PDB file of C-alpha atoms in Angstrom:
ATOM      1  CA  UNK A   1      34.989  48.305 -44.213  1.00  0.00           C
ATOM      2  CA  UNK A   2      37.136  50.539 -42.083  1.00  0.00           C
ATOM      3  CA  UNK A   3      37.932  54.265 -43.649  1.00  0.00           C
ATOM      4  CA  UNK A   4      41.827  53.134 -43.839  1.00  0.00           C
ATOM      5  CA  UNK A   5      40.993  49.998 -46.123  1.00  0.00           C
ATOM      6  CA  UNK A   6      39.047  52.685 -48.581  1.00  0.00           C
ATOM      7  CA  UNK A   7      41.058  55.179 -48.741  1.00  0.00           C
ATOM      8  CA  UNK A   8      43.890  52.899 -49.649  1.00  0.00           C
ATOM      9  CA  UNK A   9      41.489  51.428 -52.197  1.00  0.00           C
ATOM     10  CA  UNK A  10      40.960  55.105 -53.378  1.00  0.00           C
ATOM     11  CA  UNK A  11      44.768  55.613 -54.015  1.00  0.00           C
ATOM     12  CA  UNK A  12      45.169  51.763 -55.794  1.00  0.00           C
ATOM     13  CA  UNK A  13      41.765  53.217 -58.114  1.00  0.00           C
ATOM     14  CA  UNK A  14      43.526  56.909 -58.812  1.00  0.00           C
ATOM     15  CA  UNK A  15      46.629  55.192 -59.716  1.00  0.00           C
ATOM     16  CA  UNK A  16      45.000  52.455 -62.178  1.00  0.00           C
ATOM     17  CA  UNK A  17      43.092  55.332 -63.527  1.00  0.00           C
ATOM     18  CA  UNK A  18      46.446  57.089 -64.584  1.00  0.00           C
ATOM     19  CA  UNK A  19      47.347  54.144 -66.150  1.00  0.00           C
ATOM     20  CA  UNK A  20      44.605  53.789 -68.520  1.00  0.00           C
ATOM     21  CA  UNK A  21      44.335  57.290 -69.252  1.00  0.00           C
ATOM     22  CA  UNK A  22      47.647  57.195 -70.466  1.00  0.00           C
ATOM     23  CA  UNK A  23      47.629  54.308 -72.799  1.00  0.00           C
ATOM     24  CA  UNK A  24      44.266  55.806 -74.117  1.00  0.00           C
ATOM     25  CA  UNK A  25      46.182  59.262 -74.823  1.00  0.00           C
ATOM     26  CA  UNK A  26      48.558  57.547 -77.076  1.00  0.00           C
ATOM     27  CA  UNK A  27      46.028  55.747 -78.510  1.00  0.00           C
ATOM     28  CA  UNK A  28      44.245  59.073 -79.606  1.00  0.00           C
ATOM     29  CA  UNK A  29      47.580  60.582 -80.571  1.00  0.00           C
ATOM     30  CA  UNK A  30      48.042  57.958 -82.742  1.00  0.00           C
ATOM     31  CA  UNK A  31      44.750  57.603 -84.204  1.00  0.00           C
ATOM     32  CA  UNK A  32      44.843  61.428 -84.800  1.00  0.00           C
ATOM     33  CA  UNK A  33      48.176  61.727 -86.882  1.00  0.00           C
ATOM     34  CA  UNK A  34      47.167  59.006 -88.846  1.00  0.00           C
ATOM     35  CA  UNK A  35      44.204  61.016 -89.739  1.00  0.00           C
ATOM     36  CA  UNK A  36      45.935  63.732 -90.120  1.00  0.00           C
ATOM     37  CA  UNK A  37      48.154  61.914 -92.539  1.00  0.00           C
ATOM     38  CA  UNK A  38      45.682  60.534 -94.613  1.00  0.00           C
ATOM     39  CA  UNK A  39      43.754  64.022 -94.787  1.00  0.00           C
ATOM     40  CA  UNK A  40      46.488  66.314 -94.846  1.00  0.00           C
ATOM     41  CA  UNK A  41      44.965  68.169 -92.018  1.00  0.00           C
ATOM     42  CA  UNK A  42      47.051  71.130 -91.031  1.00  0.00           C
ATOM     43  CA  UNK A  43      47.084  73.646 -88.096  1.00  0.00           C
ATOM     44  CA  UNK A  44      44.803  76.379 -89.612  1.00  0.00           C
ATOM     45  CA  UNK A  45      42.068  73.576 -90.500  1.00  0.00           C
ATOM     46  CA  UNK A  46      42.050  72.715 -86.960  1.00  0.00           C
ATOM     47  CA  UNK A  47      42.054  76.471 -85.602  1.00  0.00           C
ATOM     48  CA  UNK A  48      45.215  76.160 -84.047  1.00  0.00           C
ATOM     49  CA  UNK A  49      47.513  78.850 -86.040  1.00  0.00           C
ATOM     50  CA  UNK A  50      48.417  81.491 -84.115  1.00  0.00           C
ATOM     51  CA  UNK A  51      48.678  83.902 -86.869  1.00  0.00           C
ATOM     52  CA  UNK A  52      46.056  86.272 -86.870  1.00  0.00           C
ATOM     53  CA  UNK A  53      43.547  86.110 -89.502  1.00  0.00           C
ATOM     54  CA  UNK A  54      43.448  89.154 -91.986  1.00  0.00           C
ATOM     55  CA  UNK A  55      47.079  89.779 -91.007  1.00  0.00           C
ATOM     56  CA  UNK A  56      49.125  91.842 -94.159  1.00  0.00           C
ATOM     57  CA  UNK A  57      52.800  91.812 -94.268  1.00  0.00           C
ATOM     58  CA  UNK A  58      54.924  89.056 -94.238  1.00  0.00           C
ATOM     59  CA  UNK A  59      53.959  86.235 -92.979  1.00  0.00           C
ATOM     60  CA  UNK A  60      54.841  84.730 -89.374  1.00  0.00           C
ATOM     61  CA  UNK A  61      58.722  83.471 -90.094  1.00  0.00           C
ATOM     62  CA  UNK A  62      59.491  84.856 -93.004  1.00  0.00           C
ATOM     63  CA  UNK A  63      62.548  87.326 -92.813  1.00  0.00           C
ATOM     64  CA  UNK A  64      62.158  90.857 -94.150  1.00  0.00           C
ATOM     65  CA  UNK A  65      64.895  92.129 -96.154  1.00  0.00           C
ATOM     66  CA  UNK A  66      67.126  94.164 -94.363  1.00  0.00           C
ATOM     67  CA  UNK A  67      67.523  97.935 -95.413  1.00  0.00           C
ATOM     68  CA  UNK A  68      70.316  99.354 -93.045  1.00  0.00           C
ATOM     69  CA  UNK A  69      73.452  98.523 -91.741  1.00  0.00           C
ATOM     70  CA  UNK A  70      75.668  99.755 -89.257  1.00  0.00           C
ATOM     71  CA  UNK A  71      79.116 100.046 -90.753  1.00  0.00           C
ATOM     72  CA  UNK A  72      81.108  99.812 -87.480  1.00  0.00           C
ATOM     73  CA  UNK A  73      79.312  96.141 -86.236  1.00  0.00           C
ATOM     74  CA  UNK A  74      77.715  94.670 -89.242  1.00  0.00           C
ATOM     75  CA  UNK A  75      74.506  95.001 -87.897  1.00  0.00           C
ATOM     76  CA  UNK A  76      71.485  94.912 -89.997  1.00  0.00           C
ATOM     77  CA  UNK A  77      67.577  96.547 -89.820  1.00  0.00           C
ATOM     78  CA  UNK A  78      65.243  96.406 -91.636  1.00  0.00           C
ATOM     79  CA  UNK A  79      63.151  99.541 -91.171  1.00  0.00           C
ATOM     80  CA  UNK A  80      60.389  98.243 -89.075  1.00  0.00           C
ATOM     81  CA  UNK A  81      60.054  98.369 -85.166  1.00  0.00           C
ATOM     82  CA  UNK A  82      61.776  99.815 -82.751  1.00  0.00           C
ATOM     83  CA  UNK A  83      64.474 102.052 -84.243  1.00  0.00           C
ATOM     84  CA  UNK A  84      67.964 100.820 -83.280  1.00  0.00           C
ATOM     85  CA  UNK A  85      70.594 102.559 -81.230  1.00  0.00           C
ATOM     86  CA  UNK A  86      73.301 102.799 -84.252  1.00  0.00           C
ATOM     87  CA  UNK A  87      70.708 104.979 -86.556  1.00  0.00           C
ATOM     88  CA  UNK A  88      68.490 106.453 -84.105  1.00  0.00           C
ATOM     89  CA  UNK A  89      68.534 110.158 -84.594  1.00  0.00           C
ATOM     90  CA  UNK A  90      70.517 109.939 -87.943  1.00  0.00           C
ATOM     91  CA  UNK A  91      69.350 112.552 -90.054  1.00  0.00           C
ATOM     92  CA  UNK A  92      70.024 111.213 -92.660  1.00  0.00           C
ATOM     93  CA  UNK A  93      69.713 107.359 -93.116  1.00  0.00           C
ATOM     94  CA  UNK A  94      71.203 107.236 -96.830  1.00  0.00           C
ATOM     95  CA  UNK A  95      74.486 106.566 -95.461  1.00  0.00           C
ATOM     96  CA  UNK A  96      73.305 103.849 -93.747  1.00  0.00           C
ATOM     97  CA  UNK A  97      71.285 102.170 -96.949  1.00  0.00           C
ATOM     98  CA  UNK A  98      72.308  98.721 -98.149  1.00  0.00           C
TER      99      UNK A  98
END
């Protein structure tokens, strides 16, 4: 066998490979929501939420009630984070208070 002939056998085997692996992926992704249909598996049973664990507050998603608004744009904050622009060295923030 000359090195040409194998090599081109090499790229015939790599591309049959990618083939199978692919029908055998959506074979497993199948097989795997039907299980998690039939167990009502969800993303914390498998480890994959991304919340942290032991986290207080709300949690990831939910909206927090909104505390201030600026009168001149409408816009709202809640009182967490980063201080906005519109109330940021306010004195005061009662006039602000929804």
């Amino acid at each position: 066998m000359f090195y040409e002939e194998i090599q081109a056998k090499i790229e015939e085997l790599k591309a049959q490979a990618e083939i199978v692996k692919r029908e055998e992926k959506e074979q497993a992704i199948a097989m795997a929501r039907t299980m998690i249909s039939a167990y009502g598996i969800t993303a914390r049973d498998l480890g994959l939420d991304k919340s942290p664990r032991g986290k207080t507050g709300p949690k990831a998603g939910n909206k927090i009630a909104a505390k201030y608004r600026d009168p001149q744009s409408g816009a709202t904050w809640s009182g967490r984070g980063k201080t906005p622009k519109w109330i940021n060295g306010a004195a005061d923030r009662s006039a602000y208070a929804i």
